[in-house]
Short mmCIF file of C-alpha atoms in Angstrom, two decimals:
data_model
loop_
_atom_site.label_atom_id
_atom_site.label_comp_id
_atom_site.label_asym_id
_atom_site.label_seq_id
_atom_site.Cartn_x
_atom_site.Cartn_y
_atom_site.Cartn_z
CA UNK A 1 115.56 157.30 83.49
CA UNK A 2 115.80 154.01 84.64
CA UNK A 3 113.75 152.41 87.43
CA UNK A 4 114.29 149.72 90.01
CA UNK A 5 112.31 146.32 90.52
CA UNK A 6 109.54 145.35 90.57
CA UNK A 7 108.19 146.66 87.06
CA UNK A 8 105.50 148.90 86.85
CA UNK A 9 103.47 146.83 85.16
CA UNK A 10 103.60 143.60 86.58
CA UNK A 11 102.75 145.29 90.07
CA UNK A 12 99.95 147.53 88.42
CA UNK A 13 98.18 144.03 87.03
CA UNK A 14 98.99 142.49 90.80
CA UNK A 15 97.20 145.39 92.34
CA UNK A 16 94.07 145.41 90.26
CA UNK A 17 93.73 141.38 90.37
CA UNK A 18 94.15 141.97 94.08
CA UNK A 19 91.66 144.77 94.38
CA UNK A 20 88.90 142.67 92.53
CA UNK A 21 89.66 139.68 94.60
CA UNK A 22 88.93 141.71 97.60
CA UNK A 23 85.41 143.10 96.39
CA UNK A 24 84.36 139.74 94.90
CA UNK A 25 85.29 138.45 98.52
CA UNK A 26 83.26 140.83 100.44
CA UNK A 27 79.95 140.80 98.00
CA UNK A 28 79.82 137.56 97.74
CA UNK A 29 79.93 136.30 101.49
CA UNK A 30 77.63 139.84 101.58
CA UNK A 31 75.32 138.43 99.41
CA UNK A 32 75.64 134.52 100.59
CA UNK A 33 74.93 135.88 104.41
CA UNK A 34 72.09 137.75 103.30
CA UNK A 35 70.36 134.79 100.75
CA UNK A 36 70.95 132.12 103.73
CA UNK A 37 69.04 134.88 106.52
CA UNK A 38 66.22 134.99 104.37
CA UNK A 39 65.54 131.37 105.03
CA UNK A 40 67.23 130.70 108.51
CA UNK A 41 65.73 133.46 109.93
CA UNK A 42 61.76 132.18 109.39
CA UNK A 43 59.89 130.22 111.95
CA UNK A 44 60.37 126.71 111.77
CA UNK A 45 62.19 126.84 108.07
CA UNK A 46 63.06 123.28 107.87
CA UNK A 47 59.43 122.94 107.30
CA UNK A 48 59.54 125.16 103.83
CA UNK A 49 63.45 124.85 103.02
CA UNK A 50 62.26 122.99 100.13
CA UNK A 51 60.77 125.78 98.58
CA UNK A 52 64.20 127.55 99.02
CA UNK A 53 66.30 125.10 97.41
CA UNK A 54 67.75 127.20 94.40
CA UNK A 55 68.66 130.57 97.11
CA UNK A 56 70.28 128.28 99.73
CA UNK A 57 72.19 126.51 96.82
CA UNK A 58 73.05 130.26 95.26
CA UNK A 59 74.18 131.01 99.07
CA UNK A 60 76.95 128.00 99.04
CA UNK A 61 77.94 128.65 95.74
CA UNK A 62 78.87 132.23 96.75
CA UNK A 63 80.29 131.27 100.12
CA UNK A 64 82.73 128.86 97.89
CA UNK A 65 83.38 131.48 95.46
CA UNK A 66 84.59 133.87 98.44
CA UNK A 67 86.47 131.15 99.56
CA UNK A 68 88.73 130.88 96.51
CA UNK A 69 89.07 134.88 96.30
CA UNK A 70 90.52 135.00 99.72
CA UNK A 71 93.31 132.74 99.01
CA UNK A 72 93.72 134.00 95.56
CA UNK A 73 94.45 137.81 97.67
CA UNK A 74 97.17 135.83 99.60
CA UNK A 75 98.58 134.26 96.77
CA UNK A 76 99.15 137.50 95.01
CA UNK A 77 100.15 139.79 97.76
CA UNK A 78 102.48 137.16 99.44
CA UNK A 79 105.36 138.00 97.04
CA UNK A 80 105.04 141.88 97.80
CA UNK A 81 104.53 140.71 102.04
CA UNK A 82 107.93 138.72 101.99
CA UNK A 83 109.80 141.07 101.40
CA UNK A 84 108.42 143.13 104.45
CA UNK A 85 109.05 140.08 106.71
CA UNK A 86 108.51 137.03 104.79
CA UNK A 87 107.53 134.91 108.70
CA UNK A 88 104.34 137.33 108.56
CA UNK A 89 103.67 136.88 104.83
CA UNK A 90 103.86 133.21 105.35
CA UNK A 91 101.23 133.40 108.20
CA UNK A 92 99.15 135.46 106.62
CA UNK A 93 98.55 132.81 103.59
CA UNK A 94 98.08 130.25 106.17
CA UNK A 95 95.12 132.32 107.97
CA UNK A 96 93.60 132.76 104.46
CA UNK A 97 93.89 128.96 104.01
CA UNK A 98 92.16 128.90 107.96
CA UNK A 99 89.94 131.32 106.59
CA UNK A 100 89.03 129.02 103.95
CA UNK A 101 88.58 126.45 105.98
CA UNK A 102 85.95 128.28 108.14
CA UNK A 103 84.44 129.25 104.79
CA UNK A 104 83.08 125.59 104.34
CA UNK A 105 82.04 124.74 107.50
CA UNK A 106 79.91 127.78 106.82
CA UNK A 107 78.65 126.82 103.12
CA UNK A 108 78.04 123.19 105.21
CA UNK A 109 74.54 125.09 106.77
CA UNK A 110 72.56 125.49 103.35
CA UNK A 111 73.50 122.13 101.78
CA UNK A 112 72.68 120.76 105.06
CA UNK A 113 69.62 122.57 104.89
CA UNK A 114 68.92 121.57 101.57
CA UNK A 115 69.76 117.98 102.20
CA UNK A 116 67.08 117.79 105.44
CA UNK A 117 64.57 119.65 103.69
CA UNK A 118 64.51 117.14 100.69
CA UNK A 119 64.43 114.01 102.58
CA UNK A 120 62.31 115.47 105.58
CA UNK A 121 59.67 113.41 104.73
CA UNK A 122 61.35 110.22 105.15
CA UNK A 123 64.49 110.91 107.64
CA UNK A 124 63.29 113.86 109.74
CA UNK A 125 60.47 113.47 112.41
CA UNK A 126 58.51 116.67 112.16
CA UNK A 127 58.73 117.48 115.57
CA UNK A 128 62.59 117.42 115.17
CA UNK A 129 62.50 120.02 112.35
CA UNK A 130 62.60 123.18 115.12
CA UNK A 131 65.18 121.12 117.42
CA UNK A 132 67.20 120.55 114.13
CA UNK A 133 67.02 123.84 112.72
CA UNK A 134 68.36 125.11 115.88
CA UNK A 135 71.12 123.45 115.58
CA UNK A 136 72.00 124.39 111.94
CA UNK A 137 71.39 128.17 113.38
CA UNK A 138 73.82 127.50 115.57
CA UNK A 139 76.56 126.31 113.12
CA UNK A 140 76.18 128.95 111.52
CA UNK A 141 76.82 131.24 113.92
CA UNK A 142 79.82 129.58 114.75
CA UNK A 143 81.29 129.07 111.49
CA UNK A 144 80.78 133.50 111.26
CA UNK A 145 82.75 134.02 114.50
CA UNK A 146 85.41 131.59 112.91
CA UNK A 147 85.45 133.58 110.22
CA UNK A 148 86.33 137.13 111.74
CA UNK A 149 88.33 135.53 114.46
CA UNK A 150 90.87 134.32 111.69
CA UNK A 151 90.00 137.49 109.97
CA UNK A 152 90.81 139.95 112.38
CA UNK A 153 94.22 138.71 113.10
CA UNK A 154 95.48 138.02 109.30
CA UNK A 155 93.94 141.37 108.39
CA UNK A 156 96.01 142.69 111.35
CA UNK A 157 99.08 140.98 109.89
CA UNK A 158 98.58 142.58 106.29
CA UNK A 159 97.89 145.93 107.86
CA UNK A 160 101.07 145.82 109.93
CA UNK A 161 102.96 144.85 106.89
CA UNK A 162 100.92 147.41 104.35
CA UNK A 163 102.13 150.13 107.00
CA UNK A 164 105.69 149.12 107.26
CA UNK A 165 106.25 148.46 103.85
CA UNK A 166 104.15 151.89 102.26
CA UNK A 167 102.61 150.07 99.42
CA UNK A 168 99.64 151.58 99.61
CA UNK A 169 99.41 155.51 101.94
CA UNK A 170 99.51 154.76 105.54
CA UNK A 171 96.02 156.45 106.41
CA UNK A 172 94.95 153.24 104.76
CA UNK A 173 97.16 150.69 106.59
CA UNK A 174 96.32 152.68 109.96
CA UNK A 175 92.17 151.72 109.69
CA UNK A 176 93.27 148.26 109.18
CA UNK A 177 95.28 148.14 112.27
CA UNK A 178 92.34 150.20 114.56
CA UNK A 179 89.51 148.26 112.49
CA UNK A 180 91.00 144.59 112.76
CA UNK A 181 91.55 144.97 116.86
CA UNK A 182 88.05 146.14 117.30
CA UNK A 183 86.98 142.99 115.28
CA UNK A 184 89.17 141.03 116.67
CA UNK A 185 87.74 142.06 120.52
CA UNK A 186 83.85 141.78 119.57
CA UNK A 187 84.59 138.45 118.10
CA UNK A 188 86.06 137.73 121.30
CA UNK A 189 83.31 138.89 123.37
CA UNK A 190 81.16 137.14 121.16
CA UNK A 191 82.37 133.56 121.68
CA UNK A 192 82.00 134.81 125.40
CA UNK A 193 78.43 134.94 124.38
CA UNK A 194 78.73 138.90 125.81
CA UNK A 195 77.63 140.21 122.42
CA UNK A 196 76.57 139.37 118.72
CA UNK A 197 78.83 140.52 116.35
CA UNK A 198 75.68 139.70 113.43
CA UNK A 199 72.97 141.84 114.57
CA UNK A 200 72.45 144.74 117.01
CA UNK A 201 75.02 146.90 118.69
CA UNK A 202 77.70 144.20 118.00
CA UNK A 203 77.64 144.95 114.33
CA UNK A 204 79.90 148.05 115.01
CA UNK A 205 82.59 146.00 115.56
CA UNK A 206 82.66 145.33 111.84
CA UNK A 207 82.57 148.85 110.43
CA UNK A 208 86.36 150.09 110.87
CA UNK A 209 87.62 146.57 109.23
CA UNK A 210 84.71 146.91 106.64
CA UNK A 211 86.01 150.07 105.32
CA UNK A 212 88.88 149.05 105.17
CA UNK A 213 88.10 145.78 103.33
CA UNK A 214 86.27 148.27 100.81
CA UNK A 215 88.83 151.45 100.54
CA UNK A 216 92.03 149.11 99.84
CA UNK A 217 90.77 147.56 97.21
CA UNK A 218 89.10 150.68 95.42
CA UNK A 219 92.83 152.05 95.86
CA UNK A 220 94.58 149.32 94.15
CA UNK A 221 92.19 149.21 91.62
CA UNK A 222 92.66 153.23 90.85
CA UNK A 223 96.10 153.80 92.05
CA UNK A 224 97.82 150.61 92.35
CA UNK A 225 101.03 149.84 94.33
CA UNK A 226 103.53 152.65 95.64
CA UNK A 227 107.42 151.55 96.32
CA UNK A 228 108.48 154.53 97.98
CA UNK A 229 112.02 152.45 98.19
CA UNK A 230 112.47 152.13 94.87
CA UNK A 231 115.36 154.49 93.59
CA UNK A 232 115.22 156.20 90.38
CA UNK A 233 118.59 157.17 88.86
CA UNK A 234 119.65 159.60 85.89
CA UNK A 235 120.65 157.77 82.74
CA UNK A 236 124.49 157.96 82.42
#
């Protein structure tokens, strides 16, 4: 028996290295969102930031680390994409790098947090500290919706092409492409300031895309890639 390109091997290692980009992706922003709450969300935190140095500096070093896992996903899947439509591969490594991008505006808030809470003493006024740490709330919140604004449409992209090119069962492709619109439309309403797409009722809109973000990579990881084009022929 003899069987087509690509190799099963090469695509098997592709699909696991992809898979554990994906989950070192999610649990680290996860975790980075969670360690930077803890000190963002108290009263007045400039005030103790200083106390908080080594968890706002863990936070940026995971927000960095997620960084380079999303690009690494669209440098390994874009030679599988292309060959689906190689216009949508291309733009879905660009929205990675845009993704990136948004990344460290985001990992900006804790080392600016650190940075104002070491010299508050000398540069900050203390009755600046609550105006100030409003702001850096506020960039925060922006750099998130950044995030799932440029996430919702290249995870739309790689659903679209996961569907039309069967690499992994459709069933899987077909939450992406309900989960990433529903992002995609409480992102919007969030930047409309109609909704909060971090706390409350908004945080729905992440649960379609979320499973997704979490079943696709288990799937590669366990099953790997499926090329149901790929002929197999009888040895002469």
């Amino acid at each position: 028996m003899q069987q087509s390109e690509p190799t099963t091997a090469s695509t098997r290692t592709t699909a696991v290295l992809i898979g554990l980009l994906f989950l070192t992706a999610t649990v680290t922003f996860a975790t980075a969102e969670a360690l930077t709450d803890s000190v963002l969300d108290g009263p007045d935190f400039l005030t103790g930031a200083s106390e908080d140095t080594n968890v706002l500096a863990t936070a940026a070093l995971l927000a960095l680390v997620q960084g380079v896992a999303i690009v690494g996903t669209a440098v390994f899947f874009f030679p599988l994409l292309k060959r689906e439509s190689e216009p949508l591969a291309l733009a879905y490594v660009g929205l990675r790098v845009a993704e990136l991008a948004a990344t460290l505006f985001y990992l900006a808030t804790p080392l600016l947090v650190i940075k104002l809470a070491d010299g508050r003493d000398d540069s900050v006024d203390p009755s600046a500290s609550q105006p100030l740490g409003a702001l850096l709330e506020s960039q925060r919140s922006v750099a998130v919706l950044m995030i799932y604004l440029v996430t919702s449409v290249l995870g739309l992209i790689l659903a679209f092409l996961l569907y039309r090119s069967r690499l992994v069962p459709r069933p899987i492709a077909i939450l992406g492409l309900i989960g990433y619109p529903v992002l995609l439309a409480g992102s919007v309403l969030a930047a409309f300031d109609v909704s909060d797409v971090t706390e409350g009722a908004g945080l729905i809109a992440l649960v379609p895309g979320g499973l997704f973000e979490l079943i696709l990579p288990i799937w590669l990881i366990a099953k790997g890639f499926t090329f149901p084009g790929a002929a197999v022929s009888p040895a002469p």
